[in-house]
PDB file of C-alpha atoms in Angstrom:
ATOM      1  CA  UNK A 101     -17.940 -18.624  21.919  1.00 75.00           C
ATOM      2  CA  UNK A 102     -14.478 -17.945  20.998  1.00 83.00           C
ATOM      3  CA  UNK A 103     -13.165 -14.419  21.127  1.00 94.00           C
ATOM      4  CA  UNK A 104     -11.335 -13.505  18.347  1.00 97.00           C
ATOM      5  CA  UNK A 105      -8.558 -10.388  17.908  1.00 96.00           C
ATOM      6  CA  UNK A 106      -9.646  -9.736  14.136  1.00 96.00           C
ATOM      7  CA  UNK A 107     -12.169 -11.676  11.834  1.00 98.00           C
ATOM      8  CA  UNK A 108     -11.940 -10.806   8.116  1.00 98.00           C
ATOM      9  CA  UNK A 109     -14.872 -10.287   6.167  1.00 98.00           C
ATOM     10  CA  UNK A 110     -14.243 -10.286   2.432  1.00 98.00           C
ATOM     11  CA  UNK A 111     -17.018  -7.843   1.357  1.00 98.00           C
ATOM     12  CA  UNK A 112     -15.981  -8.675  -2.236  1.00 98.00           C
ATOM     13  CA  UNK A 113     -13.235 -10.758  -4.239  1.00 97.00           C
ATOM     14  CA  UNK A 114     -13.334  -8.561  -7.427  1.00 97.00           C
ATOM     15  CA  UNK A 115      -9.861  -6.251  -7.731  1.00 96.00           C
ATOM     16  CA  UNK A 116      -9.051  -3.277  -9.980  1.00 95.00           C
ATOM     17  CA  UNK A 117      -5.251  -5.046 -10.572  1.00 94.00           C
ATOM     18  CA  UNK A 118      -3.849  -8.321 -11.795  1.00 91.00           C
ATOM     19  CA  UNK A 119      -0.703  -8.511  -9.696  1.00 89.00           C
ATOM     20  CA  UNK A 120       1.636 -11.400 -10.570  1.00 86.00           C
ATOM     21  CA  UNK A 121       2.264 -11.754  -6.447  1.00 85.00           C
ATOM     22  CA  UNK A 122      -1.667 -12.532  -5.764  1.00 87.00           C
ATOM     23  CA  UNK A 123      -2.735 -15.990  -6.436  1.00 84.00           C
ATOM     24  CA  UNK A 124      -6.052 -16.689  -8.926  1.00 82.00           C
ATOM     25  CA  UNK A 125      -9.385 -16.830  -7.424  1.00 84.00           C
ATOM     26  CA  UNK A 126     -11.138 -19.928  -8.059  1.00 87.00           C
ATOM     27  CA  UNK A 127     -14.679 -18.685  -6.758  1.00 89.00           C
ATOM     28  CA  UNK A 128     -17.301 -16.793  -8.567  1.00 93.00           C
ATOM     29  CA  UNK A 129     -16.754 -13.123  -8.820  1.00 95.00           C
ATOM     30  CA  UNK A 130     -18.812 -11.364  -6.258  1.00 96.00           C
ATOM     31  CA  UNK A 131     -19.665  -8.094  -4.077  1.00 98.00           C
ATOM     32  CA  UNK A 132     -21.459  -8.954  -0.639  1.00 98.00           C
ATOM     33  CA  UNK A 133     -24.743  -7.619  -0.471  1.00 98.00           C
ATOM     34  CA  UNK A 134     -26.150  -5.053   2.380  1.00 98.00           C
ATOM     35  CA  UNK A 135     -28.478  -7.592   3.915  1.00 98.00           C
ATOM     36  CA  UNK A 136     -25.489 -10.293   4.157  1.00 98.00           C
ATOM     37  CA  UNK A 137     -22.858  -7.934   5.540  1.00 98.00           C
ATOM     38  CA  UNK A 138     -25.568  -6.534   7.853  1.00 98.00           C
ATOM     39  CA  UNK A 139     -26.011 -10.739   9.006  1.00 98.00           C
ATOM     40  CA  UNK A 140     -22.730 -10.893   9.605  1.00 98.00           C
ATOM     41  CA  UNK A 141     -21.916  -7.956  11.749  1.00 98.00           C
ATOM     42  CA  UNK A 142     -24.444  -8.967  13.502  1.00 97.00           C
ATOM     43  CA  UNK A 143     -22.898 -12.553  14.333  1.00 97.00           C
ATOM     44  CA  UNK A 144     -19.274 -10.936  14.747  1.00 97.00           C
ATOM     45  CA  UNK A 145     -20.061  -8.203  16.911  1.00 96.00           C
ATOM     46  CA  UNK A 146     -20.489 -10.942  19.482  1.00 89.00           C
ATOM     47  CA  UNK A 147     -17.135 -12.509  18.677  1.00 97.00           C
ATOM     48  CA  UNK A 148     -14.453  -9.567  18.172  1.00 97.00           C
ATOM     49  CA  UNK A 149     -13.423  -6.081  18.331  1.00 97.00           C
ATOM     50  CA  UNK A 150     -11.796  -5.361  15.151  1.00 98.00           C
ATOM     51  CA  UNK A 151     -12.781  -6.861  11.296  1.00 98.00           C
ATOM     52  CA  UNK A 152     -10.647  -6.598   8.086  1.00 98.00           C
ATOM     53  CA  UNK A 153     -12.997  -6.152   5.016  1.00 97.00           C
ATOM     54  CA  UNK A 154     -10.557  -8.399   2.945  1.00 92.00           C
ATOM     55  CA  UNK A 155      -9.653 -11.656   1.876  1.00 95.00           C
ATOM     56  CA  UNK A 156      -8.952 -11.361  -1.484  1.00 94.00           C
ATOM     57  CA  UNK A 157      -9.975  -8.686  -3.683  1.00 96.00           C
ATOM     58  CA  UNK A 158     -10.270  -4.530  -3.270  1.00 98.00           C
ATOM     59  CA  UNK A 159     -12.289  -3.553  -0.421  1.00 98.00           C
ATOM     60  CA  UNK A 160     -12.862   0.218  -2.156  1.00 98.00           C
ATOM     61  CA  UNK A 161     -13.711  -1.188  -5.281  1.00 98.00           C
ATOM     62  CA  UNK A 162     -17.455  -2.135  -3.481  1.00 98.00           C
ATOM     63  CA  UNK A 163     -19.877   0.374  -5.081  1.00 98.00           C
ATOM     64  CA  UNK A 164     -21.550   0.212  -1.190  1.00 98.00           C
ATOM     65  CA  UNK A 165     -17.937   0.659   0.745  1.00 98.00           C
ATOM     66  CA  UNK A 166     -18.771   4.094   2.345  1.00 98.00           C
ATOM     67  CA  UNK A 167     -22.445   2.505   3.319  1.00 98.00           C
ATOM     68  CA  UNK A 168     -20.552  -0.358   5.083  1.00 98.00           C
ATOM     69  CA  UNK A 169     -18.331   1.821   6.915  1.00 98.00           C
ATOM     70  CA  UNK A 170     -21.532   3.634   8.080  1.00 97.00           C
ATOM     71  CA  UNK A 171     -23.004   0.293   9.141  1.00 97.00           C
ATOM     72  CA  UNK A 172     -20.539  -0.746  11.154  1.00 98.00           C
ATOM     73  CA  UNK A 173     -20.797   2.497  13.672  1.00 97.00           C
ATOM     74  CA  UNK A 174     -24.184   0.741  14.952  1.00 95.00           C
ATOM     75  CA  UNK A 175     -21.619  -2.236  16.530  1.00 95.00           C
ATOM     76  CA  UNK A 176     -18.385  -2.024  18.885  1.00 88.00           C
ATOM     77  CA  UNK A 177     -16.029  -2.598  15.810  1.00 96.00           C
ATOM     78  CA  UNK A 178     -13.455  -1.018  14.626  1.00 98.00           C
ATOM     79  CA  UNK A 179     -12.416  -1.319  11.035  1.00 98.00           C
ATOM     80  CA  UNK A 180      -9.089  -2.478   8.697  1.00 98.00           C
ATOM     81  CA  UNK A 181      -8.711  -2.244   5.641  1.00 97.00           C
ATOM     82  CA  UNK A 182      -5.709  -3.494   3.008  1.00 97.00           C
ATOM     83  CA  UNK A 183      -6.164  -1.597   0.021  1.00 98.00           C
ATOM     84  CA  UNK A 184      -3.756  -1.268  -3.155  1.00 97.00           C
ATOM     85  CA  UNK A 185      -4.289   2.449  -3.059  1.00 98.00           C
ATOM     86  CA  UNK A 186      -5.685   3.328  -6.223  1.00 98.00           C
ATOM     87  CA  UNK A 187      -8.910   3.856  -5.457  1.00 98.00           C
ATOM     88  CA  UNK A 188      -8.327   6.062  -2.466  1.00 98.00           C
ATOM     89  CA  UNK A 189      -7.816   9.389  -3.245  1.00 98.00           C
ATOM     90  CA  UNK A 190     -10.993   9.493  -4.994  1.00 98.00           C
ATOM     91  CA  UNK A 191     -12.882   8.781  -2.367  1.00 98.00           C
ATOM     92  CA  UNK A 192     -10.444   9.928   0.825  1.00 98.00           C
ATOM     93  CA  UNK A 193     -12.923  12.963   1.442  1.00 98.00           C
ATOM     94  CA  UNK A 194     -15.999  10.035   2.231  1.00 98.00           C
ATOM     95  CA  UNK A 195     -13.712   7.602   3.915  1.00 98.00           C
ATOM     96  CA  UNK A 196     -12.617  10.852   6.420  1.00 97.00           C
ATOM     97  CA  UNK A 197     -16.021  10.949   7.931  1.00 97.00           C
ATOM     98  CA  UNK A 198     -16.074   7.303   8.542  1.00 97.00           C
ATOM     99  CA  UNK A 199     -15.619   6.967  12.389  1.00 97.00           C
ATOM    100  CA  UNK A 200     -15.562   3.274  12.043  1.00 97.00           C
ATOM    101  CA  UNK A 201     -12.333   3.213  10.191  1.00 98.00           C
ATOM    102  CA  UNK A 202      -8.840   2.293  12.713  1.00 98.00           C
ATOM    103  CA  UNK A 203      -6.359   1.585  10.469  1.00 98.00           C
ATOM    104  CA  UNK A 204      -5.295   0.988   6.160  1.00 98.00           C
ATOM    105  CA  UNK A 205      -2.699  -0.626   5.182  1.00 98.00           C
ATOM    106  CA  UNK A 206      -1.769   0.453   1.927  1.00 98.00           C
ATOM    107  CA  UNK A 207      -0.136  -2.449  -0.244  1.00 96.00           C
ATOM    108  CA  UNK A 208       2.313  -0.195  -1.991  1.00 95.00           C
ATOM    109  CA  UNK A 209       3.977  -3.369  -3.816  1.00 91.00           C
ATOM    110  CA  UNK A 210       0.931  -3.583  -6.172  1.00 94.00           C
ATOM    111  CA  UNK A 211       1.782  -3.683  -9.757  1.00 93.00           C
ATOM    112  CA  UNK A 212       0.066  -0.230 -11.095  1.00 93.00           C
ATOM    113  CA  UNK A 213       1.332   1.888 -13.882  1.00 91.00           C
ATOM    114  CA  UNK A 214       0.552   5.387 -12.439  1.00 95.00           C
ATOM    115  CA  UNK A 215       4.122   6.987 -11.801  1.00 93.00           C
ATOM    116  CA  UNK A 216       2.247   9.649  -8.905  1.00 96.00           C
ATOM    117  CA  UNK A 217       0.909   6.607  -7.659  1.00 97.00           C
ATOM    118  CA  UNK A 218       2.111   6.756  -4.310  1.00 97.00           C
ATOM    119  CA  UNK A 219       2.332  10.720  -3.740  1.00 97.00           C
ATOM    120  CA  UNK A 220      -1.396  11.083  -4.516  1.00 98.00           C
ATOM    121  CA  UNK A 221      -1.751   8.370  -1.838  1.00 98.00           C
ATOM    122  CA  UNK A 222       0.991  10.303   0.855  1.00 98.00           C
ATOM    123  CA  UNK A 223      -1.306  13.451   0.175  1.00 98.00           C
ATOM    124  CA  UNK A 224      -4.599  12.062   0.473  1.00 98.00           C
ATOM    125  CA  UNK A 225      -3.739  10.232   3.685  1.00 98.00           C
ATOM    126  CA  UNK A 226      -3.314  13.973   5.155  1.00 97.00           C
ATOM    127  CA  UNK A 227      -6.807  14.320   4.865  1.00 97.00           C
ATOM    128  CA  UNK A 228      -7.838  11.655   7.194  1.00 98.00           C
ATOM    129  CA  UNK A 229      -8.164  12.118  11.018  1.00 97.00           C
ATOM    130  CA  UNK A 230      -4.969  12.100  13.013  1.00 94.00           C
ATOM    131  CA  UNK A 231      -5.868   9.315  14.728  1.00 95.00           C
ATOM    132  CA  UNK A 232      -6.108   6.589  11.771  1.00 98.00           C
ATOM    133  CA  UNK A 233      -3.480   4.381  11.652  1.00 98.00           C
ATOM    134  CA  UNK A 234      -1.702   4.185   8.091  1.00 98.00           C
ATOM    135  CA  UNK A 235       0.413   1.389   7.159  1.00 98.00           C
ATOM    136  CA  UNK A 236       2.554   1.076   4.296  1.00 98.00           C
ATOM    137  CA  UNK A 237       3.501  -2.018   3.220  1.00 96.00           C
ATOM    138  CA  UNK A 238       6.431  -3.057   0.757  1.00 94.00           C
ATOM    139  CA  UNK A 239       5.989  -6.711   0.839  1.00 90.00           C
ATOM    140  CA  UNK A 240       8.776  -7.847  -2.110  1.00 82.00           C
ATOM    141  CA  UNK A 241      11.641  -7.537  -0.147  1.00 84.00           C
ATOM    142  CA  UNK A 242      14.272 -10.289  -1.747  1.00 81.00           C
ATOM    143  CA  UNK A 243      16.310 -12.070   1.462  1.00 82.00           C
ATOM    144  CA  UNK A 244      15.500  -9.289   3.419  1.00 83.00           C
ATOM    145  CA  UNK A 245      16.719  -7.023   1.236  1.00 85.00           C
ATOM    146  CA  UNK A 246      15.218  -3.978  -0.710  1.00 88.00           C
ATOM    147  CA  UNK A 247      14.333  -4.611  -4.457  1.00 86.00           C
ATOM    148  CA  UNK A 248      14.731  -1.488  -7.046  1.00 88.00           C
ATOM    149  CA  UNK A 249      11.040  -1.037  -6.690  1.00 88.00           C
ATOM    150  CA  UNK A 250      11.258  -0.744  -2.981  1.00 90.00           C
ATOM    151  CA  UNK A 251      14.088   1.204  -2.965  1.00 92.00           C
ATOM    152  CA  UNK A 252      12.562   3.875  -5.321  1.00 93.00           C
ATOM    153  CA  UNK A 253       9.206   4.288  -3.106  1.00 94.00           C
ATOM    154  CA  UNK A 254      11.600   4.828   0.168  1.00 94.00           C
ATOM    155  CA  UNK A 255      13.389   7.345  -1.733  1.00 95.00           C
ATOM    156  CA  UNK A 256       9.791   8.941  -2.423  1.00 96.00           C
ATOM    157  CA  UNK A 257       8.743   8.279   1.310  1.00 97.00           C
ATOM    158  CA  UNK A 258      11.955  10.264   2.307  1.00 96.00           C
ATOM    159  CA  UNK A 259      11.189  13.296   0.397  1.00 97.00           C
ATOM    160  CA  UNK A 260       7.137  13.641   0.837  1.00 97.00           C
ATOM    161  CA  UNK A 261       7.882  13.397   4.871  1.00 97.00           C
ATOM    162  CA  UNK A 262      11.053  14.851   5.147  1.00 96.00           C
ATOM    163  CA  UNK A 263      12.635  12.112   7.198  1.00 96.00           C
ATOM    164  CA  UNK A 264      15.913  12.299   8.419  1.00 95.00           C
ATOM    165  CA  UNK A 265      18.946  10.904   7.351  1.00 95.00           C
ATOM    166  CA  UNK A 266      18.707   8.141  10.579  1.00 95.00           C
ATOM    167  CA  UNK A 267      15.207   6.995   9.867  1.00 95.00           C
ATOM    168  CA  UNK A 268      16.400   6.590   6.333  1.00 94.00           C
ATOM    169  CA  UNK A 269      18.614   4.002   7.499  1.00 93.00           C
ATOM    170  CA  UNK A 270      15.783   2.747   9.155  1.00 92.00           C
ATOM    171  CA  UNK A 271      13.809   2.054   6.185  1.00 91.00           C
ATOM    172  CA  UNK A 272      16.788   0.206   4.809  1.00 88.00           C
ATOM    173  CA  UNK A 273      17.635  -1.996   7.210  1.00 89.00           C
ATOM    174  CA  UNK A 274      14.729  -2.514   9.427  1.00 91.00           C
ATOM    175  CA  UNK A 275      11.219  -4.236   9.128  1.00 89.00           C
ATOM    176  CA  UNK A 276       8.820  -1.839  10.404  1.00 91.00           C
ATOM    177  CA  UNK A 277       9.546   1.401  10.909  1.00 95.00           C
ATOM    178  CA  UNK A 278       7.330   4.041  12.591  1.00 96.00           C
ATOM    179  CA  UNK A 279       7.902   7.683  10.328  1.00 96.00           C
ATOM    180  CA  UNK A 280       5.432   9.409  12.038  1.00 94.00           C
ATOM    181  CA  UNK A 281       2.824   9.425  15.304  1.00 94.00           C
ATOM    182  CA  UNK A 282       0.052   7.496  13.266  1.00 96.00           C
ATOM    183  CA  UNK A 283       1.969   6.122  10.074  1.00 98.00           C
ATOM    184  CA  UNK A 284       4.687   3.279   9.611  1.00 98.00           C
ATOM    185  CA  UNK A 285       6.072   1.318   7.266  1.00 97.00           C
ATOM    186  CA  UNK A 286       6.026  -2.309   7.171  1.00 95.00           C
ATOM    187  CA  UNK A 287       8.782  -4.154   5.316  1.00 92.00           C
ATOM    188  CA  UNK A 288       8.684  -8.040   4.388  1.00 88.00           C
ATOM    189  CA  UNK A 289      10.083 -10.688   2.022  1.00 85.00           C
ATOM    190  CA  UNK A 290       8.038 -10.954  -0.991  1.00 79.00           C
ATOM    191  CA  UNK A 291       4.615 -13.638   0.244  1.00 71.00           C
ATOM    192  CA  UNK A 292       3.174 -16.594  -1.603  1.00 75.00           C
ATOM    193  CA  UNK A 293      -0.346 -17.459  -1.094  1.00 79.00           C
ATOM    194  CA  UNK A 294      -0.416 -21.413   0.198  1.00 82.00           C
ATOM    195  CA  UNK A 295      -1.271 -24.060  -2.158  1.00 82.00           C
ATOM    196  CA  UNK A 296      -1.654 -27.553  -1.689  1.00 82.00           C
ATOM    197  CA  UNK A 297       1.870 -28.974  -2.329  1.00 75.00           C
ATOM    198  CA  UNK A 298       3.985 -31.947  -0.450  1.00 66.00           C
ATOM    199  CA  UNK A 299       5.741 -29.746   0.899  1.00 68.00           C
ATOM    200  CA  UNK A 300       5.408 -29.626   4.849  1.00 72.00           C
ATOM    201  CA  UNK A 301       5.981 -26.815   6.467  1.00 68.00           C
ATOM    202  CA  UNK A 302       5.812 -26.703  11.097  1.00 71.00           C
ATOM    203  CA  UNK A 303       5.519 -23.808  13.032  1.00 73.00           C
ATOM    204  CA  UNK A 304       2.656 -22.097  15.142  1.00 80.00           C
ATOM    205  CA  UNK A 305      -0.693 -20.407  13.683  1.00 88.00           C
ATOM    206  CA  UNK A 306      -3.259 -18.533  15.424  1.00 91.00           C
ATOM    207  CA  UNK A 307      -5.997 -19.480  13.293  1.00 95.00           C
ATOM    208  CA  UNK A 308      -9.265 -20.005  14.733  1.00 96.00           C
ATOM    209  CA  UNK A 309      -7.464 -19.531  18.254  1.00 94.00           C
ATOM    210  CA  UNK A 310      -6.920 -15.082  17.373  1.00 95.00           C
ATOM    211  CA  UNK A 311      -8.401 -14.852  13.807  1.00 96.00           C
ATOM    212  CA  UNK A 312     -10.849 -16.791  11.299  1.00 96.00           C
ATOM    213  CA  UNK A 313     -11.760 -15.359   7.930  1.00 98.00           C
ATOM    214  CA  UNK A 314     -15.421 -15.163   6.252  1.00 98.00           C
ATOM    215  CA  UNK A 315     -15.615 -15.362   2.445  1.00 98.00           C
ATOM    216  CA  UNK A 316     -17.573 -13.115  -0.188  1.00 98.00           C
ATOM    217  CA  UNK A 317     -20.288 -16.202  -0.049  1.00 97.00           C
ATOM    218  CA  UNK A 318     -20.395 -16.835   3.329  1.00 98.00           C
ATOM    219  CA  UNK A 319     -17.764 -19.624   3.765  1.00 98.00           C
ATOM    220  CA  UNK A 320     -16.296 -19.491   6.874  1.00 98.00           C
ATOM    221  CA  UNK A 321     -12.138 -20.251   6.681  1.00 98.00           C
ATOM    222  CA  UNK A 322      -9.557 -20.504   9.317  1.00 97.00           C
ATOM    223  CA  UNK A 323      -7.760 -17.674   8.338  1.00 94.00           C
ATOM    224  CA  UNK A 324      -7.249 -14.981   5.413  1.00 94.00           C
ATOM    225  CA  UNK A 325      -5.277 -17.132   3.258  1.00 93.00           C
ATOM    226  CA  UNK A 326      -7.659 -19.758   2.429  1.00 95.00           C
ATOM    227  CA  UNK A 327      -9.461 -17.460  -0.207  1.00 94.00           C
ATOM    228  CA  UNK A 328     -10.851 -20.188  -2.591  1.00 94.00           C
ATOM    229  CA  UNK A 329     -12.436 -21.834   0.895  1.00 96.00           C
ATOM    230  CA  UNK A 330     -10.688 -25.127   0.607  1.00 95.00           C
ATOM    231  CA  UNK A 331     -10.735 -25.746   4.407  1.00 97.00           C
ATOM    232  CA  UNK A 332     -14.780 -25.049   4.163  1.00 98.00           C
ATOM    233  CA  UNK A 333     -15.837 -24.853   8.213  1.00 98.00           C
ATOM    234  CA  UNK A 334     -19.524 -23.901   7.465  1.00 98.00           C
ATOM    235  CA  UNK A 335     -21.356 -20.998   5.661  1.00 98.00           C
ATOM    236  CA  UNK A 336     -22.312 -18.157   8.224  1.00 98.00           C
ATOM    237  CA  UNK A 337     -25.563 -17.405   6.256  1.00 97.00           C
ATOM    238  CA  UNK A 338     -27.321 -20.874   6.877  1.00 97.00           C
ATOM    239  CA  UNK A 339     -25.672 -21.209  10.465  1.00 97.00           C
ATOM    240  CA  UNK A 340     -24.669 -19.303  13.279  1.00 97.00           C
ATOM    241  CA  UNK A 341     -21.085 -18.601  13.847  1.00 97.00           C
ATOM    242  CA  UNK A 342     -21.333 -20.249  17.218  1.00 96.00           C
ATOM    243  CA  UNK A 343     -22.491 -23.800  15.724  1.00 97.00           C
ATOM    244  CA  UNK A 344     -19.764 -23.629  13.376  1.00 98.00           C
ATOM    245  CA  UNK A 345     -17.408 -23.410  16.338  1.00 97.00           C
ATOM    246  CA  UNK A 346     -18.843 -26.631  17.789  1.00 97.00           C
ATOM    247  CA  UNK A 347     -18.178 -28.532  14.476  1.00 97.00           C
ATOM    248  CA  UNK A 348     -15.486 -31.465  14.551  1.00 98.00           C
ATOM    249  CA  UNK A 349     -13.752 -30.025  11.498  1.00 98.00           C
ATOM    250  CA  UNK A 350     -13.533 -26.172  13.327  1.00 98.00           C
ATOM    251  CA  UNK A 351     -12.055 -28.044  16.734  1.00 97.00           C
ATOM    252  CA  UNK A 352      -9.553 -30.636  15.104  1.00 97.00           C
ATOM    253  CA  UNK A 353      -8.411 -27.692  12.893  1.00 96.00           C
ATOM    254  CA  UNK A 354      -8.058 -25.891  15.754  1.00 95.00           C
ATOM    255  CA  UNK A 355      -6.056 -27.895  17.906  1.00 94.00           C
ATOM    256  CA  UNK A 356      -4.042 -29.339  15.504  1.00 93.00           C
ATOM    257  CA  UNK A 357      -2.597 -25.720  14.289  1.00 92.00           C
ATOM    258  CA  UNK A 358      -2.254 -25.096  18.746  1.00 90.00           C
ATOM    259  CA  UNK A 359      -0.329 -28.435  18.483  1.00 90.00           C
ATOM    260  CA  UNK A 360       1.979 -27.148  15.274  1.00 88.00           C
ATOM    261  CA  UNK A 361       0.902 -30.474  14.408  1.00 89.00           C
ATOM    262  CA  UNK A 362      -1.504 -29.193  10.992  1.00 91.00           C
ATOM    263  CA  UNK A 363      -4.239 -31.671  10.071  1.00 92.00           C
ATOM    264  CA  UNK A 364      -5.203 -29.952   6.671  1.00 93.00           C
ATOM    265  CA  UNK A 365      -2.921 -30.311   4.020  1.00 91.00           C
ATOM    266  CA  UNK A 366      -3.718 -26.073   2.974  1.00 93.00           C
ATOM    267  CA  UNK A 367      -1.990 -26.156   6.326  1.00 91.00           C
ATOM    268  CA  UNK A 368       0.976 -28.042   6.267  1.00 90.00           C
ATOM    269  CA  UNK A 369       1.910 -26.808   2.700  1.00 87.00           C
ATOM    270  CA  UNK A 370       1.418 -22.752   3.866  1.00 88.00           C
ATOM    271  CA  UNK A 371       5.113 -21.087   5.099  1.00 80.00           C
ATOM    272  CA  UNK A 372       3.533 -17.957   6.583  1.00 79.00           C
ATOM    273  CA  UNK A 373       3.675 -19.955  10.120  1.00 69.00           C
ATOM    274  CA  UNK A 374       7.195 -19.827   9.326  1.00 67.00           C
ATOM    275  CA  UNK A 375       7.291 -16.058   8.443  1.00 64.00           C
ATOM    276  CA  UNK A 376       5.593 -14.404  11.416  1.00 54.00           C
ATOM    277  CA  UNK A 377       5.148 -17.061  14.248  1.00 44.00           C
ATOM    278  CA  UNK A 378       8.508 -18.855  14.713  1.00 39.00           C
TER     279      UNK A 378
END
């Protein structure tokens, strides 16, 4: 079996937000059940180190999210998760004692209306272990540039951590900034989901070779982007992960994105090869 660096599990593709930046979901609405996230962990535990409980959707918003944290401490995995914040400070004194959780990266882009929005989220995050790994993301960066939004949440970054005038600059100029020993700051132009377009993009992907993605329902994907599962390798609840792997679909996919040759027009239409791997 392959050995993967991160497999994400979308527990659930149901969000709290309707941000113009997140393309639609085309699958039914659904939260993953115990007994199928259970099924899983059990086939991934195998395959990786490290899961992301997302796809789409908000991993806190799962009424069972603290439960599943607690589950995974019976595997060697360590946990991810990319949450829009808003949720968090309400439950930051469960999530604390979750000794699962590595890292959250905090999607501070989202489009909420609550002006202490990101200060409740800088003060909550001093409740968590030292040793959790916070990202914050500002992901609508125009040409590399800072947009007014941006600007205004380093300007409120700057004052809740009293950073100095250099690492400032930092934050300006540079794409990921570390602000403290456990918390950074990750800057990028403003992302498009893929869609299948004629447009042909070339370029390197790790998909299936470092990462693969498992939907709310079981599909398994090549990577987090295909939310709606149009590149449909298999469903992980009616076969094992490792059968999937020996499917012609899961190898030609696989090569072909090695090759930067893409076989699946998902693929050859998506620009984030272009973004990260070039």
């Amino acid at each position: 079996m392959n050995k993967y660096k991160k497999v994400y599990i979308e527990i659930t593709n149901c969000c709290n937000l309707h941000c113009s930046f997140c393309s639609p979901v085309t699958k039914q609405k659904k939260f993953m059940t115990k007994e199928e996230f259970c099924h899983i962990l059990e086939e991934v535990d195998k395959v990786t180190d490290y899961i992301y409980l997302h796809v789409k959707g908000e991993p806190l918003l799962h009424p069972d999210i603290i439960e599943f944290l607690k589950l995974v401490e019976n595997y060697h995995l360590k946990v991810n998760l990319t949450t829009n914040g808003t949720l968090f400070p309400k439950l930051v004194n469960k999530l604390k004692n979750c000794k699962a959780l590595h890292k959250i990266n905090f999607s501070l882009h989202c489009e909420q209306k609550d002006p202490k929005y990101e200060e409740k989220i800088f003060e909550s995050v001093k409740q968590l272990p030292k040793d959790i790994i916070i990202i914050y993301r500002l992901w609508t960066l125009q040409n590399n540039k800072l947009d007014k939004k941006s600007t205004e949440i380093v300007e409120k970054l700057k004052d809740f951590y009293h950073l100095s005038p250099e690492t400032v600059e930092k934050l300006k100029k540079e794409k990921n900034i570390k602000i403290s020993s456990t918390i950074y700051v990750d800057k990028d132009n403003e992302f498009s989901w893929p869609t299948i377009t004629n447009h042909k993009s070339c370029g390197y992907c790790p998909a299936l070779k470092t990462q693969l993605a498992i939907l709310v329902d079981g599909t398994v994907v090549p990577c987090c982007l295909d939310s709606n599962g149009i590149i449909n390798l298999g469903n992980i609840r009616k076969e094992p992960l490792q059968e999937i792997e020996k499917k012609e679909r899961y190898i030609n996919v696989k090569k072909s994105l090695q090759d930067r040759k893409p076989i699946e027009k998902l693929c050859q239409s998506c620009t984030f090869k272009e973004r990260k791997y070039q």
